[in-house]
PDB file of C-alpha atoms in Angstrom:
ATOM      1  CA  UNK F 100      -1.602   6.343 -23.437  1.00 61.00           C
ATOM      2  CA  UNK F 101       1.678   4.955 -22.080  1.00 73.00           C
ATOM      3  CA  UNK F 102       2.220   1.261 -22.873  1.00 87.00           C
ATOM      4  CA  UNK F 103       3.650  -1.010 -20.178  1.00 96.00           C
ATOM      5  CA  UNK F 104       4.625  -4.581 -21.032  1.00 97.00           C
ATOM      6  CA  UNK F 105       6.013  -5.495 -17.583  1.00 98.00           C
ATOM      7  CA  UNK F 106       5.374  -4.370 -14.001  1.00 98.00           C
ATOM      8  CA  UNK F 107       7.130  -5.212 -10.719  1.00 98.00           C
ATOM      9  CA  UNK F 108       5.515  -4.139  -7.422  1.00 98.00           C
ATOM     10  CA  UNK F 109       7.708  -3.609  -4.330  1.00 98.00           C
ATOM     11  CA  UNK F 110       6.715  -2.927  -0.744  1.00 98.00           C
ATOM     12  CA  UNK F 111       4.884  -4.219   2.307  1.00 96.00           C
ATOM     13  CA  UNK F 112       1.320  -5.269   3.175  1.00 94.00           C
ATOM     14  CA  UNK F 113      -0.233  -2.381   1.249  1.00 96.00           C
ATOM     15  CA  UNK F 114       1.243  -3.620  -2.024  1.00 98.00           C
ATOM     16  CA  UNK F 115       0.825  -7.304  -1.112  1.00 97.00           C
ATOM     17  CA  UNK F 116      -2.888  -6.524  -0.978  1.00 96.00           C
ATOM     18  CA  UNK F 117      -4.035  -7.001   2.630  1.00 94.00           C
ATOM     19  CA  UNK F 118      -7.071  -7.094   3.255  1.00 91.00           C
ATOM     20  CA  UNK F 119      -8.552  -7.405  -0.208  1.00 95.00           C
ATOM     21  CA  UNK F 120      -9.335 -11.132  -0.419  1.00 89.00           C
ATOM     22  CA  UNK F 121      -9.088 -13.020  -3.679  1.00 81.00           C
ATOM     23  CA  UNK F 122     -10.861 -16.347  -4.142  1.00 63.00           C
ATOM     24  CA  UNK F 123      -8.574 -19.362  -4.301  1.00 55.00           C
ATOM     25  CA  UNK F 124      -8.581 -21.005  -7.729  1.00 43.00           C
ATOM     26  CA  UNK F 125      -9.437 -24.392  -6.223  1.00 37.00           C
ATOM     27  CA  UNK F 126     -12.346 -23.617  -3.986  1.00 43.00           C
ATOM     28  CA  UNK F 127     -13.168 -19.963  -3.555  1.00 41.00           C
ATOM     29  CA  UNK F 128     -11.606 -19.585  -0.093  1.00 43.00           C
ATOM     30  CA  UNK F 129     -10.266 -16.077   0.655  1.00 44.00           C
ATOM     31  CA  UNK F 130      -6.806 -17.312   1.688  1.00 52.00           C
ATOM     32  CA  UNK F 131      -4.790 -15.017  -0.539  1.00 81.00           C
ATOM     33  CA  UNK F 132      -4.987 -11.322  -1.351  1.00 93.00           C
ATOM     34  CA  UNK F 133      -5.635  -9.314  -4.476  1.00 95.00           C
ATOM     35  CA  UNK F 134      -4.950  -5.638  -3.717  1.00 97.00           C
ATOM     36  CA  UNK F 135      -4.443  -2.510  -5.793  1.00 98.00           C
ATOM     37  CA  UNK F 136      -1.296  -3.796  -7.558  1.00 98.00           C
ATOM     38  CA  UNK F 137      -3.024  -6.940  -8.853  1.00 97.00           C
ATOM     39  CA  UNK F 138      -5.965  -4.808  -9.951  1.00 97.00           C
ATOM     40  CA  UNK F 139      -3.659  -2.503 -11.923  1.00 98.00           C
ATOM     41  CA  UNK F 140      -1.880  -5.526 -13.408  1.00 98.00           C
ATOM     42  CA  UNK F 141      -5.264  -6.853 -14.559  1.00 96.00           C
ATOM     43  CA  UNK F 142      -5.869  -3.623 -16.472  1.00 96.00           C
ATOM     44  CA  UNK F 143      -2.398  -3.650 -18.038  1.00 97.00           C
ATOM     45  CA  UNK F 144      -2.745  -7.307 -19.004  1.00 96.00           C
ATOM     46  CA  UNK F 145      -6.068  -6.560 -20.709  1.00 95.00           C
ATOM     47  CA  UNK F 146      -4.220  -4.101 -22.954  1.00 94.00           C
ATOM     48  CA  UNK F 147      -1.331  -6.423 -23.879  1.00 94.00           C
ATOM     49  CA  UNK F 148      -1.523 -10.238 -24.056  1.00 91.00           C
ATOM     50  CA  UNK F 149       2.264 -10.449 -23.513  1.00 95.00           C
ATOM     51  CA  UNK F 150       2.192  -8.360 -20.314  1.00 97.00           C
ATOM     52  CA  UNK F 151       4.225  -9.753 -17.397  1.00 98.00           C
ATOM     53  CA  UNK F 152       3.899  -9.027 -13.671  1.00 98.00           C
ATOM     54  CA  UNK F 153       5.724  -9.733 -10.407  1.00 98.00           C
ATOM     55  CA  UNK F 154       4.717  -8.707  -6.879  1.00 98.00           C
ATOM     56  CA  UNK F 155       7.608  -8.963  -4.409  1.00 98.00           C
ATOM     57  CA  UNK F 156       5.857  -7.164  -1.540  1.00 97.00           C
ATOM     58  CA  UNK F 157       5.666  -8.887   1.858  1.00 96.00           C
ATOM     59  CA  UNK F 158       3.673  -7.677   4.846  1.00 93.00           C
ATOM     60  CA  UNK F 159       5.577  -6.160   7.758  1.00 91.00           C
ATOM     61  CA  UNK F 160       8.711  -5.267   5.795  1.00 94.00           C
ATOM     62  CA  UNK F 161      10.723  -2.177   6.744  1.00 94.00           C
ATOM     63  CA  UNK F 162      12.233   0.127   4.154  1.00 97.00           C
ATOM     64  CA  UNK F 163      15.776  -1.197   4.712  1.00 97.00           C
ATOM     65  CA  UNK F 164      14.542  -4.751   4.103  1.00 96.00           C
ATOM     66  CA  UNK F 165      12.694  -3.769   0.943  1.00 98.00           C
ATOM     67  CA  UNK F 166      15.753  -1.982  -0.428  1.00 98.00           C
ATOM     68  CA  UNK F 167      18.042  -4.895   0.418  1.00 98.00           C
ATOM     69  CA  UNK F 168      15.774  -7.797  -0.588  1.00 97.00           C
ATOM     70  CA  UNK F 169      13.378  -6.562  -3.258  1.00 98.00           C
ATOM     71  CA  UNK F 170      15.086  -3.730  -5.143  1.00 98.00           C
ATOM     72  CA  UNK F 171      18.024  -5.829  -6.481  1.00 98.00           C
ATOM     73  CA  UNK F 172      15.542  -8.413  -7.800  1.00 98.00           C
ATOM     74  CA  UNK F 173      13.557  -5.696  -9.563  1.00 98.00           C
ATOM     75  CA  UNK F 174      16.734  -4.213 -11.056  1.00 98.00           C
ATOM     76  CA  UNK F 175      17.611  -7.643 -12.440  1.00 98.00           C
ATOM     77  CA  UNK F 176      14.140  -8.097 -13.954  1.00 98.00           C
ATOM     78  CA  UNK F 177      14.396  -4.753 -15.834  1.00 97.00           C
ATOM     79  CA  UNK F 178      10.633  -4.155 -16.143  1.00 98.00           C
ATOM     80  CA  UNK F 179       8.996  -1.184 -17.838  1.00 97.00           C
ATOM     81  CA  UNK F 180       7.294  -0.129 -14.594  1.00 98.00           C
ATOM     82  CA  UNK F 181       8.229  -0.478 -10.903  1.00 98.00           C
ATOM     83  CA  UNK F 182       6.068   0.625  -7.984  1.00 98.00           C
ATOM     84  CA  UNK F 183       7.759   1.333  -4.656  1.00 98.00           C
ATOM     85  CA  UNK F 184       5.690   2.053  -1.563  1.00 97.00           C
ATOM     86  CA  UNK F 185       7.317   1.679   1.856  1.00 95.00           C
ATOM     87  CA  UNK F 186       7.876   3.433   5.163  1.00 94.00           C
ATOM     88  CA  UNK F 187       4.610   2.939   7.046  1.00 89.00           C
ATOM     89  CA  UNK F 188       5.993   0.157   9.226  1.00 89.00           C
ATOM     90  CA  UNK F 189       9.103   2.220  10.002  1.00 91.00           C
ATOM     91  CA  UNK F 190       7.124   5.326  10.908  1.00 89.00           C
ATOM     92  CA  UNK F 191       4.992   3.391  13.402  1.00 80.00           C
ATOM     93  CA  UNK F 192       8.102   2.524  15.417  1.00 83.00           C
ATOM     94  CA  UNK F 193       9.433   4.894  18.113  1.00 81.00           C
ATOM     95  CA  UNK F 194      12.441   6.932  17.047  1.00 86.00           C
ATOM     96  CA  UNK F 195      11.907   6.555  13.309  1.00 90.00           C
ATOM     97  CA  UNK F 196      13.973   9.006  11.239  1.00 97.00           C
ATOM     98  CA  UNK F 197      12.153  10.203   8.088  1.00 97.00           C
ATOM     99  CA  UNK F 198      15.284  11.934   6.784  1.00 98.00           C
ATOM    100  CA  UNK F 199      17.356   8.745   6.913  1.00 98.00           C
ATOM    101  CA  UNK F 200      14.470   6.788   5.394  1.00 98.00           C
ATOM    102  CA  UNK F 201      14.273   9.280   2.535  1.00 98.00           C
ATOM    103  CA  UNK F 202      17.979   8.860   1.760  1.00 98.00           C
ATOM    104  CA  UNK F 203      17.469   5.110   1.584  1.00 98.00           C
ATOM    105  CA  UNK F 204      14.491   5.554  -0.716  1.00 98.00           C
ATOM    106  CA  UNK F 205      16.350   8.001  -2.956  1.00 98.00           C
ATOM    107  CA  UNK F 206      19.210   5.538  -3.464  1.00 98.00           C
ATOM    108  CA  UNK F 207      16.795   2.773  -4.406  1.00 98.00           C
ATOM    109  CA  UNK F 208      14.899   5.003  -6.828  1.00 98.00           C
ATOM    110  CA  UNK F 209      18.163   6.059  -8.455  1.00 98.00           C
ATOM    111  CA  UNK F 210      19.097   2.392  -9.020  1.00 98.00           C
ATOM    112  CA  UNK F 211      15.666   1.554 -10.421  1.00 98.00           C
ATOM    113  CA  UNK F 212      15.582   4.560 -12.740  1.00 98.00           C
ATOM    114  CA  UNK F 213      19.052   3.666 -14.027  1.00 98.00           C
ATOM    115  CA  UNK F 214      17.540   0.549 -15.630  1.00 98.00           C
ATOM    116  CA  UNK F 215      15.226   2.731 -17.707  1.00 97.00           C
ATOM    117  CA  UNK F 216      12.128   1.744 -15.715  1.00 98.00           C
ATOM    118  CA  UNK F 217       9.287   4.122 -14.989  1.00 98.00           C
ATOM    119  CA  UNK F 218       9.044   4.355 -11.176  1.00 98.00           C
ATOM    120  CA  UNK F 219       5.790   4.901  -9.309  1.00 98.00           C
ATOM    121  CA  UNK F 220       5.993   6.359  -5.783  1.00 98.00           C
ATOM    122  CA  UNK F 221       3.293   6.920  -3.160  1.00 98.00           C
ATOM    123  CA  UNK F 222       2.506   9.262  -0.331  1.00 97.00           C
ATOM    124  CA  UNK F 223       0.415   7.695   2.409  1.00 94.00           C
ATOM    125  CA  UNK F 224      -3.049   8.598   3.622  1.00 93.00           C
ATOM    126  CA  UNK F 225      -3.307  11.470   6.108  1.00 91.00           C
ATOM    127  CA  UNK F 226      -3.176   9.592   9.468  1.00 85.00           C
ATOM    128  CA  UNK F 227      -5.103  12.140  11.531  1.00 86.00           C
ATOM    129  CA  UNK F 228      -8.115   9.802  11.808  1.00 77.00           C
ATOM    130  CA  UNK F 229      -6.096   6.653  12.580  1.00 71.00           C
ATOM    131  CA  UNK F 230      -5.761   5.745  16.282  1.00 65.00           C
ATOM    132  CA  UNK F 231      -2.166   4.475  16.211  1.00 65.00           C
ATOM    133  CA  UNK F 232      -0.698   6.796  13.603  1.00 69.00           C
ATOM    134  CA  UNK F 233      -2.178  10.205  14.374  1.00 76.00           C
ATOM    135  CA  UNK F 234       0.315  10.983  17.151  1.00 80.00           C
ATOM    136  CA  UNK F 235       3.122  10.698  14.600  1.00 84.00           C
ATOM    137  CA  UNK F 236       1.313  12.735  11.934  1.00 91.00           C
ATOM    138  CA  UNK F 237       4.141  15.270  11.662  1.00 93.00           C
ATOM    139  CA  UNK F 238       6.725  12.541  11.115  1.00 94.00           C
ATOM    140  CA  UNK F 239       4.562  10.962   8.430  1.00 93.00           C
ATOM    141  CA  UNK F 240       4.148  14.342   6.723  1.00 95.00           C
ATOM    142  CA  UNK F 241       7.916  14.985   6.668  1.00 97.00           C
ATOM    143  CA  UNK F 242       8.586  11.620   5.042  1.00 97.00           C
ATOM    144  CA  UNK F 243       5.860  12.112   2.434  1.00 97.00           C
ATOM    145  CA  UNK F 244       7.256  15.537   1.555  1.00 98.00           C
ATOM    146  CA  UNK F 245      10.578  13.784   0.957  1.00 98.00           C
ATOM    147  CA  UNK F 246       8.786  11.283  -1.281  1.00 98.00           C
ATOM    148  CA  UNK F 247       7.351  14.139  -3.344  1.00 98.00           C
ATOM    149  CA  UNK F 248      10.800  15.699  -3.654  1.00 98.00           C
ATOM    150  CA  UNK F 249      12.358  12.384  -4.726  1.00 98.00           C
ATOM    151  CA  UNK F 250       9.638  11.940  -7.339  1.00 98.00           C
ATOM    152  CA  UNK F 251      10.405  15.388  -8.747  1.00 98.00           C
ATOM    153  CA  UNK F 252      14.178  14.870  -8.654  1.00 98.00           C
ATOM    154  CA  UNK F 253      14.181  11.525 -10.468  1.00 98.00           C
ATOM    155  CA  UNK F 254      11.189  12.045 -12.750  1.00 98.00           C
ATOM    156  CA  UNK F 255       8.906   9.500 -11.071  1.00 98.00           C
ATOM    157  CA  UNK F 256       5.135   9.245 -11.194  1.00 98.00           C
ATOM    158  CA  UNK F 257       3.474  10.032  -7.857  1.00 98.00           C
ATOM    159  CA  UNK F 258       0.277   8.644  -6.347  1.00 98.00           C
ATOM    160  CA  UNK F 259      -0.813  11.175  -3.726  1.00 97.00           C
ATOM    161  CA  UNK F 260      -3.051   9.284  -1.312  1.00 96.00           C
ATOM    162  CA  UNK F 261      -2.973  12.187   1.161  1.00 95.00           C
ATOM    163  CA  UNK F 262      -5.401  14.066  -1.109  1.00 94.00           C
ATOM    164  CA  UNK F 263      -7.792  11.118  -1.580  1.00 95.00           C
ATOM    165  CA  UNK F 264     -10.716  12.121   0.624  1.00 92.00           C
ATOM    166  CA  UNK F 265     -12.543   8.846  -0.013  1.00 93.00           C
ATOM    167  CA  UNK F 266      -9.809   7.001   1.885  1.00 93.00           C
ATOM    168  CA  UNK F 267     -10.542   9.024   5.038  1.00 90.00           C
ATOM    169  CA  UNK F 268     -13.826   7.152   5.455  1.00 89.00           C
ATOM    170  CA  UNK F 269     -13.649   3.993   7.582  1.00 87.00           C
ATOM    171  CA  UNK F 270     -15.718   2.164   4.995  1.00 91.00           C
ATOM    172  CA  UNK F 271     -12.534   1.988   2.902  1.00 94.00           C
ATOM    173  CA  UNK F 272     -10.679   0.137   5.672  1.00 89.00           C
ATOM    174  CA  UNK F 273     -10.757  -3.326   7.207  1.00 87.00           C
ATOM    175  CA  UNK F 274     -11.462  -4.102  10.854  1.00 83.00           C
ATOM    176  CA  UNK F 275      -7.809  -3.744  11.876  1.00 82.00           C
ATOM    177  CA  UNK F 276      -7.926  -0.020  10.913  1.00 76.00           C
ATOM    178  CA  UNK F 277      -4.463  -0.320   9.368  1.00 83.00           C
ATOM    179  CA  UNK F 278      -5.173  -2.036   6.049  1.00 90.00           C
ATOM    180  CA  UNK F 279      -7.615  -1.091   3.317  1.00 94.00           C
ATOM    181  CA  UNK F 280     -10.488  -3.362   2.375  1.00 95.00           C
ATOM    182  CA  UNK F 281     -11.701  -4.193  -1.125  1.00 96.00           C
ATOM    183  CA  UNK F 282     -13.171  -0.715  -1.663  1.00 95.00           C
ATOM    184  CA  UNK F 283     -10.003   1.014  -0.502  1.00 96.00           C
ATOM    185  CA  UNK F 284      -7.796  -1.044  -2.811  1.00 97.00           C
ATOM    186  CA  UNK F 285     -10.221  -0.438  -5.683  1.00 97.00           C
ATOM    187  CA  UNK F 286      -9.929   3.329  -5.182  1.00 97.00           C
ATOM    188  CA  UNK F 287      -6.138   3.198  -5.041  1.00 98.00           C
ATOM    189  CA  UNK F 288      -6.014   1.083  -8.215  1.00 98.00           C
ATOM    190  CA  UNK F 289      -8.204   3.671  -9.962  1.00 97.00           C
ATOM    191  CA  UNK F 290      -5.874   6.449  -8.804  1.00 98.00           C
ATOM    192  CA  UNK F 291      -2.805   4.545 -10.023  1.00 98.00           C
ATOM    193  CA  UNK F 292      -4.418   3.999 -13.423  1.00 97.00           C
ATOM    194  CA  UNK F 293      -5.220   7.709 -13.587  1.00 97.00           C
ATOM    195  CA  UNK F 294      -1.603   8.629 -12.804  1.00 97.00           C
ATOM    196  CA  UNK F 295      -0.313   6.159 -15.400  1.00 97.00           C
ATOM    197  CA  UNK F 296      -2.810   7.221 -18.043  1.00 95.00           C
ATOM    198  CA  UNK F 297      -4.393   3.768 -18.172  1.00 95.00           C
ATOM    199  CA  UNK F 298      -8.147   3.611 -18.888  1.00 93.00           C
ATOM    200  CA  UNK F 299     -10.367   2.211 -16.143  1.00 93.00           C
ATOM    201  CA  UNK F 300     -14.073   2.235 -15.353  1.00 91.00           C
ATOM    202  CA  UNK F 301     -13.495   2.961 -11.652  1.00 92.00           C
ATOM    203  CA  UNK F 302     -13.265   6.482 -10.204  1.00 90.00           C
ATOM    204  CA  UNK F 303     -10.956   7.252  -7.286  1.00 94.00           C
ATOM    205  CA  UNK F 304     -12.859  10.494  -6.602  1.00 91.00           C
ATOM    206  CA  UNK F 305     -15.893   8.606  -5.295  1.00 80.00           C
ATOM    207  CA  UNK F 306     -17.832  10.050  -2.362  1.00 80.00           C
ATOM    208  CA  UNK F 307     -19.504   7.905   0.253  1.00 81.00           C
ATOM    209  CA  UNK F 308     -23.238   8.210   1.003  1.00 81.00           C
ATOM    210  CA  UNK F 309     -24.130   9.846   4.336  1.00 80.00           C
ATOM    211  CA  UNK F 310     -23.668   7.569   7.305  1.00 74.00           C
ATOM    212  CA  UNK F 311     -26.034   7.172  10.229  1.00 73.00           C
ATOM    213  CA  UNK F 312     -24.850   8.502  13.574  1.00 75.00           C
ATOM    214  CA  UNK F 313     -23.141   5.787  15.640  1.00 68.00           C
ATOM    215  CA  UNK F 314     -24.196   5.323  19.269  1.00 69.00           C
ATOM    216  CA  UNK F 315     -21.176   6.272  21.458  1.00 75.00           C
ATOM    217  CA  UNK F 316     -21.655   3.080  23.480  1.00 74.00           C
ATOM    218  CA  UNK F 317     -21.401   0.976  20.333  1.00 65.00           C
ATOM    219  CA  UNK F 318     -18.302   2.924  19.310  1.00 62.00           C
ATOM    220  CA  UNK F 319     -16.662   2.228  22.694  1.00 67.00           C
ATOM    221  CA  UNK F 320     -17.397  -1.486  22.396  1.00 70.00           C
ATOM    222  CA  UNK F 321     -15.892  -1.496  18.902  1.00 66.00           C
ATOM    223  CA  UNK F 322     -12.768   0.265  20.192  1.00 64.00           C
ATOM    224  CA  UNK F 323     -12.333  -2.258  23.010  1.00 64.00           C
ATOM    225  CA  UNK F 324     -12.725  -5.152  20.580  1.00 69.00           C
ATOM    226  CA  UNK F 325     -10.190  -3.542  18.230  1.00 65.00           C
ATOM    227  CA  UNK F 326      -7.633  -3.257  21.042  1.00 64.00           C
ATOM    228  CA  UNK F 327      -8.076  -6.948  21.929  1.00 69.00           C
ATOM    229  CA  UNK F 328      -8.117  -8.305  18.400  1.00 69.00           C
ATOM    230  CA  UNK F 329      -5.663  -6.061  16.564  1.00 62.00           C
ATOM    231  CA  UNK F 330      -3.713  -3.532  18.639  1.00 64.00           C
ATOM    232  CA  UNK F 331      -2.737  -6.019  21.361  1.00 66.00           C
ATOM    233  CA  UNK F 332      -1.253  -8.637  18.997  1.00 70.00           C
ATOM    234  CA  UNK F 333       0.524  -5.882  17.034  1.00 66.00           C
ATOM    235  CA  UNK F 334       2.190  -4.539  20.219  1.00 64.00           C
ATOM    236  CA  UNK F 335       3.207  -8.051  21.287  1.00 67.00           C
ATOM    237  CA  UNK F 336       4.907  -8.658  17.935  1.00 67.00           C
ATOM    238  CA  UNK F 337       6.804  -5.376  18.227  1.00 62.00           C
ATOM    239  CA  UNK F 338       7.996  -6.246  21.760  1.00 60.00           C
ATOM    240  CA  UNK F 339       9.177  -9.662  20.588  1.00 64.00           C
ATOM    241  CA  UNK F 340      10.911  -8.257  17.528  1.00 65.00           C
ATOM    242  CA  UNK F 341       8.624 -10.236  15.259  1.00 65.00           C
ATOM    243  CA  UNK F 342       6.826  -9.266  12.065  1.00 66.00           C
ATOM    244  CA  UNK F 343       3.641 -10.545  10.462  1.00 68.00           C
ATOM    245  CA  UNK F 344       5.720 -11.241   7.359  1.00 65.00           C
ATOM    246  CA  UNK F 345       8.402 -13.382   8.989  1.00 70.00           C
ATOM    247  CA  UNK F 346       8.987 -16.576   6.986  1.00 75.00           C
ATOM    248  CA  UNK F 347       6.614 -15.476   4.216  1.00 89.00           C
ATOM    249  CA  UNK F 348       7.604 -15.425   0.550  1.00 93.00           C
ATOM    250  CA  UNK F 349       6.334 -12.967  -2.074  1.00 96.00           C
ATOM    251  CA  UNK F 350       3.066 -14.048  -3.667  1.00 94.00           C
ATOM    252  CA  UNK F 351       4.354 -13.451  -7.242  1.00 96.00           C
ATOM    253  CA  UNK F 352       8.164 -13.767  -7.083  1.00 97.00           C
ATOM    254  CA  UNK F 353       8.791 -14.120 -10.828  1.00 97.00           C
ATOM    255  CA  UNK F 354       8.091 -11.814 -13.729  1.00 98.00           C
ATOM    256  CA  UNK F 355       5.533 -13.903 -15.603  1.00 97.00           C
ATOM    257  CA  UNK F 356       2.375 -13.453 -17.682  1.00 96.00           C
ATOM    258  CA  UNK F 357      -0.479 -12.277 -15.507  1.00 91.00           C
ATOM    259  CA  UNK F 358      -3.036 -14.912 -14.664  1.00 77.00           C
TER     260      UNK F 358
END
């Protein structure tokens, strides 16, 4: 089993942990997020009392922002392990260029690997079942093929979410249909532990029990409510050039003991 004494997580909302609520230490209110990276850090901390962890991910960040703002901080921290997952927010925007994005990612991975850190990369989930993303499925696939190539070229570990069939079930996702819920993050954490060779009791290969057939009228009402509550505000932010992460700081900006 590989031993990691420090871990820095880079990225956007996926790595920040939306929408996997964690109870606030003072009163149990779900006003902060746990997510797959915190779950993996919990496992690593259980194996080493001196383990340290930082999570620099901020929701809404584009790959250029992550490379410019988060990667230099991670290089300076010189951890044993760095996770880098980005690109989803870029690929949702018209005119995104997966080839240019891949070059940006490759440069960042090269800098991170030069510190001696193990680097963990991710493909995304197959977007064919996702209302917003499925029209750009080919663009997503091109970028994720680049990610696989970069992982091979620089000797990185790869978490292939595209092959995780359990994540294609809506029960792994929150109401906004863009972010995983607690179960989704739990599955991803189990997959990451598997890739890293870290023991865990969870199994990412889980299968969901059969689901009852949904009345088409109920499904239409749910779709309308989703457009009003989630798609509409998302489009408005894009038109205004705003991001859900504007003015937000990372939840764990310093490499410190986990707790």
